[in-house]
Coordinates of C-alpha atoms in Angstrom, one line a residue:
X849 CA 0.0 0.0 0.0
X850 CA 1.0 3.1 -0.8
X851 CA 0.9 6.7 2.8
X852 CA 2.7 9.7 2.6
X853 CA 4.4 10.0 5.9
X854 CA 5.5 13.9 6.7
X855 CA 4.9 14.6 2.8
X856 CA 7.4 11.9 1.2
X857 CA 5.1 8.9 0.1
X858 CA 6.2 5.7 1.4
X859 CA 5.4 1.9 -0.1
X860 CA 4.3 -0.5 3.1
X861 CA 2.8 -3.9 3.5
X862 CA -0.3 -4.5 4.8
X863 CA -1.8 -4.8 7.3
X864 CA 0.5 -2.2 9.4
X865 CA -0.5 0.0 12.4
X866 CA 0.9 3.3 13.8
X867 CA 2.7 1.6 16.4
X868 CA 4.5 -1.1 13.6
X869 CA 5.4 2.1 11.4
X870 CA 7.2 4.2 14.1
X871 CA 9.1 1.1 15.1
X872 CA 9.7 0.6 11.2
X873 CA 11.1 4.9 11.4
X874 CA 12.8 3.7 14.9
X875 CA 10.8 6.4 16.7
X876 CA 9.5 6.2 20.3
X877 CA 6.2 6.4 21.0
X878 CA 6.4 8.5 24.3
X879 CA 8.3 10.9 22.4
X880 CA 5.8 11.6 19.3
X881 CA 2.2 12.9 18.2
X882 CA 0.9 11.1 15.6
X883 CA -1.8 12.8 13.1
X884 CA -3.5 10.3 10.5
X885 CA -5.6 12.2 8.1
X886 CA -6.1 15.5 9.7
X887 CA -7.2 13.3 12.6
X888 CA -4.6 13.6 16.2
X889 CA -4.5 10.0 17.4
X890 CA -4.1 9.3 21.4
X891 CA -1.0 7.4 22.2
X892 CA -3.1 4.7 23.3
X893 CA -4.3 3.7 19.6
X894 CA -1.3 3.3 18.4
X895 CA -0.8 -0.4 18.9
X896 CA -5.0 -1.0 17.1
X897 CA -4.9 1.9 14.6
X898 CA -4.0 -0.2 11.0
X899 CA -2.9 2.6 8.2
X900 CA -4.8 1.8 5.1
X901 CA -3.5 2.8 1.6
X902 CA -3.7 6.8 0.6
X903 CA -3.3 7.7 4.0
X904 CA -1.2 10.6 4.6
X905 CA 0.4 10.4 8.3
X906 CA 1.9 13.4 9.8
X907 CA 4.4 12.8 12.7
X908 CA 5.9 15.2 15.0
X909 CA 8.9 14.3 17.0
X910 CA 9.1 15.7 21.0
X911 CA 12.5 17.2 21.7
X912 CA 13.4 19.0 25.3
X913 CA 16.0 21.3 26.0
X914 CA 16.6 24.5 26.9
X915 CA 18.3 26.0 30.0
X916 CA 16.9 25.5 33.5
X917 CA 15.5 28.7 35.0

């Protein structure tokens, strides 16, 4: 099947869910937000939530920082 993760289309097999494709991109789960379709998902779907073909996933990655007060 064919999803566009962060704009660049991707080819996958199916079935695949959220939680499968951010292990797949090596990314931790308590450490993204995951929108699928203009839709935000809670962390807890992403081990049921299967992608489906001409989805477009959005994921944004959680980095802290800065310099304590």
């Amino acid at each position: 099947m064919k999803i566009v993760v962060n704009g660049e289309q991707r080819e996958t097999e199916e079935p695949l869910t959220v939680a499968q494709l951010l292990e797949t991109l090596q990314l931790r789960s308590e450490q993204v937000a995951v929108e699928i379709n203009l839709k935000i998902l809670d962390r807890g779907d992403f081990l049921n939530w299967n992608l489906h073909d001409g989805d477009k996933v959005e994921i944004l990655s959680f980095i802290g920082g800065g310099s304590p007060t």
